[in-house]
Coordinates of C-alpha atoms and ligand atoms in Angstrom, one line a residue:
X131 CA 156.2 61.6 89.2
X132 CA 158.0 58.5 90.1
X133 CA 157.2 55.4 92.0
X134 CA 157.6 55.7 95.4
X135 CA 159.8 52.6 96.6
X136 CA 159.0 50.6 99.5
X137 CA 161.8 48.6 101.7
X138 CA 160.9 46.4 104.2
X139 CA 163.3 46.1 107.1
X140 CA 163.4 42.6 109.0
X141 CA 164.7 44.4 111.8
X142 CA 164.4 47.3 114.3
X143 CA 167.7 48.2 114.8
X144 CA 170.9 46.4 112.3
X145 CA 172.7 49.1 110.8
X146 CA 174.1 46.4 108.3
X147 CA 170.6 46.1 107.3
X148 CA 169.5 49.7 107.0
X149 CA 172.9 50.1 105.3
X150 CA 172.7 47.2 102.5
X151 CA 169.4 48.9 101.9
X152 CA 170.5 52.8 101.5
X153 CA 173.5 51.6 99.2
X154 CA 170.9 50.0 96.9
X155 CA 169.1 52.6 96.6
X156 CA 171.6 55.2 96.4
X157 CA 172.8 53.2 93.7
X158 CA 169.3 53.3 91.6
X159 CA 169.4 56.8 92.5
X160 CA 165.7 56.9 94.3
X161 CA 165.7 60.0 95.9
X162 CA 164.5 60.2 100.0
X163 CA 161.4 61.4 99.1
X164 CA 159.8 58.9 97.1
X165 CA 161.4 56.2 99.3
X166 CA 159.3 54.7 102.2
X167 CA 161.0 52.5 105.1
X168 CA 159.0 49.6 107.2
X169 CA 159.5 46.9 109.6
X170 CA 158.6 43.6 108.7
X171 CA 156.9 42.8 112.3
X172 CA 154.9 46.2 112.4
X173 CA 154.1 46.5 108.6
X174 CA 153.1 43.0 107.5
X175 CA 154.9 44.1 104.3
X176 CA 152.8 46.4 103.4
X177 CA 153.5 46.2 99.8
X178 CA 154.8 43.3 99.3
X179 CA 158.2 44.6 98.4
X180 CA 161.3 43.0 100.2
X181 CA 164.3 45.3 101.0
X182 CA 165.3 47.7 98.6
X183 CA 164.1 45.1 95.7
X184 CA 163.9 48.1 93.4
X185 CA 167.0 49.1 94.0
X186 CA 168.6 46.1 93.3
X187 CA 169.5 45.8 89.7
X188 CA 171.6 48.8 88.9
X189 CA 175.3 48.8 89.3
X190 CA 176.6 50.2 92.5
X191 CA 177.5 53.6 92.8
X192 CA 180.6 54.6 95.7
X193 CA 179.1 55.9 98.1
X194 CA 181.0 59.1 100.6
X195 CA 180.0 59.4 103.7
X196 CA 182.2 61.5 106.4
X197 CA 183.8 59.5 109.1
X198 CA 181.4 60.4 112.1
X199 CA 178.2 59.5 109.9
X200 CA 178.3 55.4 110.5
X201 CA 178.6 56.2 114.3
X202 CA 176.0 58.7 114.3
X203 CA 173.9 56.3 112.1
X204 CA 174.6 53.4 114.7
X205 CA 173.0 55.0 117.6
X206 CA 170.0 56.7 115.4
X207 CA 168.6 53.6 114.6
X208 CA 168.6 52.2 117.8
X209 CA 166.0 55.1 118.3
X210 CA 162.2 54.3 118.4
X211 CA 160.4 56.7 116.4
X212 CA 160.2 54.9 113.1
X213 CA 161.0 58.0 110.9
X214 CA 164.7 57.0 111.9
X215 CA 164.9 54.8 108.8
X216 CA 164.0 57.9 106.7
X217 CA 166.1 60.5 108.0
X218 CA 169.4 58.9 108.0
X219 CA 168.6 57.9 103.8
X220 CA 167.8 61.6 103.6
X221 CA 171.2 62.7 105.6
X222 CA 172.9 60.0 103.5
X223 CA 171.5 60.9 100.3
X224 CA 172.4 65.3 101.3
X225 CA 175.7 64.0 102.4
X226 CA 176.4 63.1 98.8
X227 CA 176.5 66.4 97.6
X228 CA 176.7 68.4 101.2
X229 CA 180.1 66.8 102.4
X230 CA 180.2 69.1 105.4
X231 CA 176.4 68.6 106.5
X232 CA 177.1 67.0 110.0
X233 CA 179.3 70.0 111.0
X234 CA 176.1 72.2 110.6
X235 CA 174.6 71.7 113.9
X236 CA 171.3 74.2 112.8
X237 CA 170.3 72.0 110.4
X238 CA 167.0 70.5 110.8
X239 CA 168.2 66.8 110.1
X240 CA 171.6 66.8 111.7
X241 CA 169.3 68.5 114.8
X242 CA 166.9 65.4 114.5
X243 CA 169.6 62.6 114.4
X244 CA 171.9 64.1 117.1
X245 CA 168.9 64.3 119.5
X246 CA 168.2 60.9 118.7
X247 CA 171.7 59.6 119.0
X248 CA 171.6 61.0 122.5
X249 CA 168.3 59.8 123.5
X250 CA 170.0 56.3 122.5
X251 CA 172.5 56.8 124.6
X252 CA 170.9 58.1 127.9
X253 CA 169.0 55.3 127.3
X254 CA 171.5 52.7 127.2
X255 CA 173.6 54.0 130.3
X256 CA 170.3 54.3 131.9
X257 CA 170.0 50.8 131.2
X258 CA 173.6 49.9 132.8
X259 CA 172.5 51.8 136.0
X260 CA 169.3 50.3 136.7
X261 CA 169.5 46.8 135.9
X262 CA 169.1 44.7 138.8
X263 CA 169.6 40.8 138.6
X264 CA 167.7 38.4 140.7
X265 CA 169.4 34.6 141.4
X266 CA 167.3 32.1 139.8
X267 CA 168.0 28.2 139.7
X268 CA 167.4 26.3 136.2
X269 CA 168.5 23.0 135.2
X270 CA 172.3 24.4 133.7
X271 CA 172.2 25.6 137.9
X272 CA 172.3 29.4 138.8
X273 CA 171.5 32.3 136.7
X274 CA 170.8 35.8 137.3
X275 CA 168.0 37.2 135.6
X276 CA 167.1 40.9 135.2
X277 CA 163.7 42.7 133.6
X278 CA 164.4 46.1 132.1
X279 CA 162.3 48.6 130.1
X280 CA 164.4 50.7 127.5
X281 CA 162.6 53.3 125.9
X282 CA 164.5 52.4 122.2
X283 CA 166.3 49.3 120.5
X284 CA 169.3 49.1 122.9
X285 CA 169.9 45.6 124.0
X286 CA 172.3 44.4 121.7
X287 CA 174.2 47.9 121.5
X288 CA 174.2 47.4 125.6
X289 CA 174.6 43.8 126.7
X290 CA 178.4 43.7 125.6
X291 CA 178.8 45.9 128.6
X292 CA 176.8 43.9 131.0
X293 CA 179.3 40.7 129.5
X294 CA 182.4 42.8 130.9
X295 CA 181.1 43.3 134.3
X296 CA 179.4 40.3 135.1
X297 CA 181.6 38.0 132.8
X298 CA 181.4 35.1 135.5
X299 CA 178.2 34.5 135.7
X300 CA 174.8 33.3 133.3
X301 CA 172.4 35.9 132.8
X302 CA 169.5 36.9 130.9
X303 CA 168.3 40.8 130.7
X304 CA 164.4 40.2 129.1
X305 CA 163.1 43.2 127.8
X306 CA 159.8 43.8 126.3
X307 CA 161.3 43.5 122.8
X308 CA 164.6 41.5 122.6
X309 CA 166.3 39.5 125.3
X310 CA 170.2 39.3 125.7
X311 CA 171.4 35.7 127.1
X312 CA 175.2 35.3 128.6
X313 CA 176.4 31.6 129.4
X314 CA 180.0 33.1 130.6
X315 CA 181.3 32.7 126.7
X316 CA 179.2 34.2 124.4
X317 CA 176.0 36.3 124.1
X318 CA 173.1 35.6 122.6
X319 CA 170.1 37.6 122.1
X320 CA 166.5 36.3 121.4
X321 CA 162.7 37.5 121.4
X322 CA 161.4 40.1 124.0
X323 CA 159.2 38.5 126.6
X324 CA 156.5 39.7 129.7
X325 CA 157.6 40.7 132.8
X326 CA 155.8 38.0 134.8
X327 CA 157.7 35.6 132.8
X328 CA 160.4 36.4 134.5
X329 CA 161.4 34.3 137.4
X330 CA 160.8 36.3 140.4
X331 CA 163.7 37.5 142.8
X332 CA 165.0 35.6 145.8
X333 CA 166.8 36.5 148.8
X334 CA 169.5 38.4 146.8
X335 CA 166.8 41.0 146.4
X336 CA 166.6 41.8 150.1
X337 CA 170.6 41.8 150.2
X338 CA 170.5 44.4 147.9
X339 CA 167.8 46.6 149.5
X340 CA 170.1 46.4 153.0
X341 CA 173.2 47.0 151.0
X342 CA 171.3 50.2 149.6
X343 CA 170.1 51.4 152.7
X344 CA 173.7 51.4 154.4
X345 CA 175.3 53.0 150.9
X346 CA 172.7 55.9 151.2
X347 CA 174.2 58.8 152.9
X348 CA 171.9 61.4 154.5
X349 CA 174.1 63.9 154.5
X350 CA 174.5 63.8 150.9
X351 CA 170.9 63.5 150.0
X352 CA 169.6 65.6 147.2
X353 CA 166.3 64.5 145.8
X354 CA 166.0 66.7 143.0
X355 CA 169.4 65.4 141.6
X356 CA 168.9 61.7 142.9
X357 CA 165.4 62.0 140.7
X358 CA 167.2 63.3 137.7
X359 CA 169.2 60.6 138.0
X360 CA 167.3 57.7 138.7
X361 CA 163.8 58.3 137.2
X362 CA 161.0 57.5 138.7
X363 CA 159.9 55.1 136.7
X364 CA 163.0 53.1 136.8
X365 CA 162.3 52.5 140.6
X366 CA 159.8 49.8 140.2
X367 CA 162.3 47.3 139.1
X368 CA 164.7 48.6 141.7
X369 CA 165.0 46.1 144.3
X370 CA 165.8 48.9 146.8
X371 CA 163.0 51.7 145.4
X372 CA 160.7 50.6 147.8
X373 CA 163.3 51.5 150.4
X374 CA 163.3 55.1 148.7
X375 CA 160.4 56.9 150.1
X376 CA 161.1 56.0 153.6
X377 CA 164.7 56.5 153.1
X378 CA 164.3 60.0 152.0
X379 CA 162.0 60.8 155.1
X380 CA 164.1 59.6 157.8
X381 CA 167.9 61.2 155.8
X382 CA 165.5 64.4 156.0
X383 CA 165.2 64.1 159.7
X384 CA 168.8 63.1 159.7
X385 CA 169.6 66.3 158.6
X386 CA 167.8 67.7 161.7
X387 CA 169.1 64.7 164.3
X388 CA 172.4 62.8 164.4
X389 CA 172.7 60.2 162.1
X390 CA 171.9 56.6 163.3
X391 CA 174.8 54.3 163.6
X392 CA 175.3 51.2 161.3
X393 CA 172.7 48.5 161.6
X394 CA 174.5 45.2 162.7
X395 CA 173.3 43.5 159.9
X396 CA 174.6 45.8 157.0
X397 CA 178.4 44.6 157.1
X398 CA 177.1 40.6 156.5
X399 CA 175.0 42.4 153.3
X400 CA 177.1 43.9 152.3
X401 CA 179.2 40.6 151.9
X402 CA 176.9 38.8 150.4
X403 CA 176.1 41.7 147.7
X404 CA 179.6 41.8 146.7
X405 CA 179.6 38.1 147.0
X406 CA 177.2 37.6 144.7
X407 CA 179.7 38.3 141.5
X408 CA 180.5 42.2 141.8
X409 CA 176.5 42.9 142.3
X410 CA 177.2 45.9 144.0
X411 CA 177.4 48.4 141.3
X412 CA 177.2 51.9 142.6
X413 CA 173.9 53.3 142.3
X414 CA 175.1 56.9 141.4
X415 CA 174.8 57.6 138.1
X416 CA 178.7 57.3 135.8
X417 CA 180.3 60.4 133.7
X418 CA 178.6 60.8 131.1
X419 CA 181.6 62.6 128.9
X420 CA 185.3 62.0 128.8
X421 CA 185.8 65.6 131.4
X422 CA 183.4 63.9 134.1
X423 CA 185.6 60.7 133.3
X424 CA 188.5 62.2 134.1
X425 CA 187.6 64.2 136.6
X426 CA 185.9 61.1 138.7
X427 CA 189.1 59.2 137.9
X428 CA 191.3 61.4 140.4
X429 CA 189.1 59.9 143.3
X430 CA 189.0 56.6 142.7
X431 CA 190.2 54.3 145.1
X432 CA 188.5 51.0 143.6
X433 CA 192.1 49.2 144.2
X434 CA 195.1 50.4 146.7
X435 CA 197.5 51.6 143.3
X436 CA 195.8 55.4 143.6
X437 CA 198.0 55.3 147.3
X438 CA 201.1 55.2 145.3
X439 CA 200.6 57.1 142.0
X440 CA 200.9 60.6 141.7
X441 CA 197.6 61.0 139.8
X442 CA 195.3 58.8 137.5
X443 CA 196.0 58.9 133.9
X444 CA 193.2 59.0 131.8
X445 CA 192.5 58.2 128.4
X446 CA 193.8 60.5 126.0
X447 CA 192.3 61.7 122.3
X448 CA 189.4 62.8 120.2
X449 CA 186.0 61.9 121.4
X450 CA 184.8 60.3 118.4
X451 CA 188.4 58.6 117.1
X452 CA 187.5 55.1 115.7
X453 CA 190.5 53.8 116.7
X454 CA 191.3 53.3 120.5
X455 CA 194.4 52.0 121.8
X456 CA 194.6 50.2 125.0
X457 CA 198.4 49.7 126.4
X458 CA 198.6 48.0 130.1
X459 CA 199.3 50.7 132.8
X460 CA 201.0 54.3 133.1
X461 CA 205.1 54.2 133.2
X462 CA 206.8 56.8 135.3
X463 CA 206.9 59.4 132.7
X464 CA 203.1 59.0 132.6
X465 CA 202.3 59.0 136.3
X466 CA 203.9 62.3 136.6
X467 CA 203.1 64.0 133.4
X468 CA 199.2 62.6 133.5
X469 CA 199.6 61.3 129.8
X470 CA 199.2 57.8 128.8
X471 CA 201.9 57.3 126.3
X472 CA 204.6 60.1 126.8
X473 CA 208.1 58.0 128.2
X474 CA 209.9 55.5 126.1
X475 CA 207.1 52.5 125.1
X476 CA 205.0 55.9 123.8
X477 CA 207.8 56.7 121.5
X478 CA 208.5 53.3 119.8
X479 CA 204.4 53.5 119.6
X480 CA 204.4 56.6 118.0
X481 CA 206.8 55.9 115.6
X482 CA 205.4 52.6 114.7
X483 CA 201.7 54.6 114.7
X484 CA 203.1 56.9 112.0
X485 CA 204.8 53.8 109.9
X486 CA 201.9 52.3 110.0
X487 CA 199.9 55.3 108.9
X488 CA 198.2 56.4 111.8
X489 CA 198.0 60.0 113.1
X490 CA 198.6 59.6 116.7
X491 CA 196.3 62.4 117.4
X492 CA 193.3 61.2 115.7
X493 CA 193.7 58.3 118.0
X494 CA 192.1 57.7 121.6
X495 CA 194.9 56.4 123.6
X496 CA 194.7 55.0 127.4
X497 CA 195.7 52.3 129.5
X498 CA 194.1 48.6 131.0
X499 CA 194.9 50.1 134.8
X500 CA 194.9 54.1 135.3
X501 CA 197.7 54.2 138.1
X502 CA 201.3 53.3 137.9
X503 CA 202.3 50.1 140.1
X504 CA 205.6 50.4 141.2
X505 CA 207.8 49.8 143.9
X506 CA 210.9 51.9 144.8
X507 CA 214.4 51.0 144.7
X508 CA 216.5 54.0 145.8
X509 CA 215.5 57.0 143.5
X510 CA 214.1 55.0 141.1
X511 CA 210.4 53.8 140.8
X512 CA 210.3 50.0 138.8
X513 CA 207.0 49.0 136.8
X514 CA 205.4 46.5 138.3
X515 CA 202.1 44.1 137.0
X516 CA 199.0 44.7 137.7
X517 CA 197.2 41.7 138.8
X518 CA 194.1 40.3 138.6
X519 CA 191.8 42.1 140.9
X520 CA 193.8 45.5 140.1
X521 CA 193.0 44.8 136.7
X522 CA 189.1 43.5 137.1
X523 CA 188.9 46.8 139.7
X524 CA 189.9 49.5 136.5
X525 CA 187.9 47.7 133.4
X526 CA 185.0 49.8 135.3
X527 CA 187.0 53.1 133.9
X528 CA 188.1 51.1 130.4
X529 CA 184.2 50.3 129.8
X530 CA 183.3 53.8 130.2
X531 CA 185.8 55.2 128.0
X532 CA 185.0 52.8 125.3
X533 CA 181.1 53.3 126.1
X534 CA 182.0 57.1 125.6
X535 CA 184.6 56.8 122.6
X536 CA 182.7 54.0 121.1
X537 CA 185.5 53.2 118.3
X538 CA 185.1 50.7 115.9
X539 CA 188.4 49.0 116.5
X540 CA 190.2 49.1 120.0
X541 CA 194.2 47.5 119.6
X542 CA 194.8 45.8 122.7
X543 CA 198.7 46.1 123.5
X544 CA 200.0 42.8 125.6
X545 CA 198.5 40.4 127.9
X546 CA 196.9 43.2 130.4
X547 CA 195.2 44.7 128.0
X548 CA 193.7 41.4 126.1
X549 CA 192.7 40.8 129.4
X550 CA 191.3 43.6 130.6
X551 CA 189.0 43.9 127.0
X552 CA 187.9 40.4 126.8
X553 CA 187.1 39.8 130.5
X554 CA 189.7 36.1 130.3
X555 CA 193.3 35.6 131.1
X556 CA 195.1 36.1 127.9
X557 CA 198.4 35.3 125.9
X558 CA 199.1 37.4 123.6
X559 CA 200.4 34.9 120.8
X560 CA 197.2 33.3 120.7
X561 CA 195.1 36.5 120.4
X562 CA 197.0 37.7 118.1
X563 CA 195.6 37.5 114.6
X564 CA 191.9 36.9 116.0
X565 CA 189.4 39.4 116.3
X566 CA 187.4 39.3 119.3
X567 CA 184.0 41.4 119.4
X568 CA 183.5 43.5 122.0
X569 CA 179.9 45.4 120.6
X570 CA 178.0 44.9 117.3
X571 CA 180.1 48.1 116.6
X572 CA 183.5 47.8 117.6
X573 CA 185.9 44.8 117.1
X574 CA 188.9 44.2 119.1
X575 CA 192.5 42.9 118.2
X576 CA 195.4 42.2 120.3
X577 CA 199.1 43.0 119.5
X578 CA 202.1 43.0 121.6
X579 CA 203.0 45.7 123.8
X580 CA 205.7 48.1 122.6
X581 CA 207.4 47.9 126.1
X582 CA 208.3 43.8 125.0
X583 CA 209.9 45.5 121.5
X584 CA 212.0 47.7 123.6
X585 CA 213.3 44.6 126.1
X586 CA 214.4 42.6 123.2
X587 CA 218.3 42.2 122.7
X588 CA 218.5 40.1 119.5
X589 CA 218.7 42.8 117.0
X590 CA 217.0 40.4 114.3
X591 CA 214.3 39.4 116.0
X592 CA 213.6 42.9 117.1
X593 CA 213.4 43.9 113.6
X594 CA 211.1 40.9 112.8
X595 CA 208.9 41.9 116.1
X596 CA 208.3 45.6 115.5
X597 CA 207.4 45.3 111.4
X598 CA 205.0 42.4 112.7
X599 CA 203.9 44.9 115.4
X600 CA 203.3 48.0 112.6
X601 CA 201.7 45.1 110.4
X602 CA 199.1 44.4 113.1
X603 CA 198.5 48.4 113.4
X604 CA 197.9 48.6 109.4
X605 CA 195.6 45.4 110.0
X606 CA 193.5 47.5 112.8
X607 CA 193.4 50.3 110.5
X608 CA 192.2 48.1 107.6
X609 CA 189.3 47.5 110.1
X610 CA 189.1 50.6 111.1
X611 CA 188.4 51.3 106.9
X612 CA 186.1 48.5 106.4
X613 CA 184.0 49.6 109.1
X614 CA 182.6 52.3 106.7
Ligands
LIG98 N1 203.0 51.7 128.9 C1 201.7 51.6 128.9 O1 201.1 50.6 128.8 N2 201.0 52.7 128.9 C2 201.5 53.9 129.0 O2 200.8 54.9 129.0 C3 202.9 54.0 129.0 C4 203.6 52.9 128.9

């Protein structure tokens, strides 16, 4: 029998790490069973033997896996049972010889890692729903400071998103095991700390619990659902839980009497919520799949464009594409047909897509702003900009979709776009080129938008604009390659 082969991880939850460490010893051929994973912190090297050390000498081997596996893997060792380490060698090491493994959803370990994957990510939206800053002061001035407690390793996989929405202000989110740090530019991530080390909350608290109390709607109450939705033990961090119980008595004798009118002091709270940097995130729970997306998207009214368009136009392509493309706003042809990328800028994209390489359908495809802004001359509807606020009132709907999607590149097409990923104003000649990060897993670029090819009227530099445009797609897909 052989030696069994102990790796010691350094940490809980780097794919790179878990990776570097499969591929060694793939390469020295040590099969899943006599291989046995740890974590530095929990093991105190229990052997003695630093990652994949035996492993290390032979010549490296190439290495298949199918294109859904590094995705799969991502989220799977976020999870917190500590066979995760294990089970993805073993799926990488069947998936050598098994090529179509993932698609057999019966099989024990493709059972195992899915279920993981999708405890990871209820537990990350979970984490995006129930997070509730409080205002504290420290010597760099204010800074909002929230105490969650995820179930698995999900702080750096969910910070980026908490970096879009709240991208003016400094925050911390502490957890028991990491700690993600925002100072408006870029995030950081340290230890975990204890709860009563954070600061406690301040008036903003009491904001929120009024702001709660006039957003909860008697008529609507269903407790069963509301508890599915908002766990219990979620509500002890809640600012508003303790407003729960006795909200949910007196909406059930609501039902019975005539609702009471609105408390004067609700309209200044609900000022000072939304004041207080975009704090009032609903507390109803987001789609959890592209349908629900799409569905929920027909009834927004987050900016005054949905009086004007014909319909919303969501995001279009496969669930799980890698590559996500992200143009500024739906033309006419879109608004009435529902389908990002169908009238004229969608053409000179598709055929630039397809010299570049790219199958159009294996890309998800959508747009910085859902509805079409235009104003009407005649019979004739012109495009319009969206601005600022139109565009900051969408990236709700664009963070979901790339929460859901979760590619590993997203293209940004134009200034709109750059803007609406990276949370800044944007020029597309100085983003071009530079890869901005927008998760541990998925990179963005920026491009130009194929609308600006089609305006151009000097033949030559059209020429020169669209090759440098289909270069910049072959770059993403490069990416899109080297992300394994
Ligand atoms: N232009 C865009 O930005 N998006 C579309 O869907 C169509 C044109």
């Amino acid at each position: 029998m052989s030696e069994p082969v102990a790796v010691t991880l350094d940490k809980p939850a780097d794919y790179a790490e878990w990776r570097a460490a499969a591929r060694r010893l793939l390469s020295a051929n040590v099969a899943p069973d006599r291989v046995g994973f740890r974590l530095a912190a929990t093991s105190g090297d229990l052997f003695g033997t630093r990652p994949g050390r035996a492993a290390r000498q032979p010549a490296p081997v190439t290495i298949c896996v199918p294109q859904d596996f590094p995705r799969l893997a991502k989220a799977v060792i976020c999870h917190s049972d500590n066979a995760r380490f294990a089970l993805l060698y073993r799926l990488l090491w069947r998936l050598q010889g098994e090529r179509r493994l993932l698609d057999n959803a019966a099989d024990v370990d493709v059972y195992k890692a899915r279920r993981m994957a999708k405890a990871v990510r209820r537990d990350s939206h979970k984490m995006k729903a129930f997070v509730r800053f409080r205002r504290t002061e420290s010597d760099v001035g204010e800074v909002f400071v929230a105490w969650f407690e995820p179930d698995h390793h999900i702080v750096e996989r969910t910070a980026p998103f908490f970096a879009r929405r709240f991208a003016g202000m400094r925050w911390s989110i502490v957890t028991p095991g990491r700690s993600a740090h925002w100072n408006g530019n870029a995030l950081t991530f340290g230890d975990g700390a204890n709860r009563r080390d954070c600061p406690d909350g301040d008036a903003l608290e009491e904001h929120w619990r009024v702001y709660y109390s006039s957003i909860f709607n008697p008529a609507r109450l269903k407790i069963r659902a509301m508890k599915a939705e908002m766990p219990t033990r979620y509500w002890r961090n809640l600012p508003e839980s303790r407003l729960i119980p006795e909200l949910t008595r007196s909406a059930q004798s609501a039902q019975r009497a005539a609702p009471a009118g609105t408390p004067p002091s609700v309209a200044s709270a609900r000022r000072l919520v939304a004041a207080q940097d975009g704090m009032n995130q609903e507390i109803v729970s987001s789609p959890q799949t592209l349908g629900a997306l799409a569905t929920g998207l027909q009834n927004c009214t987050r900016c005054g464009l949905c009086q004007h368009a014909t319909a919303a136009v969501p995001g279009e392509g496969p669930a799980d594409a890698r590559l996500l493309i992200v143009g500024e706003q739906p033309g006419d042809r879109e608004d009435l047909s529902g389908r990002p990328f169908v009238g004229p800028a969608g053409q000179v994209l598709d055929e630039a897509l397809s010299e570049a390489g790219i199958d159009r359908d294996a890309v998800f495809l959508t747009n910085a702003v859902k509805h079409f802004k235009h104003e009407t001359r005649g019979k004739r509807r012109l495009h319009q900009r969206p601005n600022v606020e139109e565009i900051e009132a969408c990236r709700w709907w664009l963070g979901l979709e790339l929460e859901l999607v979760a590619p590993s590149v997203v293209v940004a097409l134009g200034a709109t776009a750059t803007r609406a990923l990276t949370g800044k104003p944007a020029k597309v000649a100085d983003a071009r080129g530079q890869p901005f990060t927008l998760s541990p897993e998925t990179v963005g670029v920026a491009t130009v938008h194929p609308a600006y090819l089609l305006r151009l009227q000097d033949k030559e530099k059209a020429r020169a604009e669209r090759a440098q445009f289909i270069d910049d797609l072959r770059g993403a897909l490069r990416l899109v390659s080297a992300a394994g």
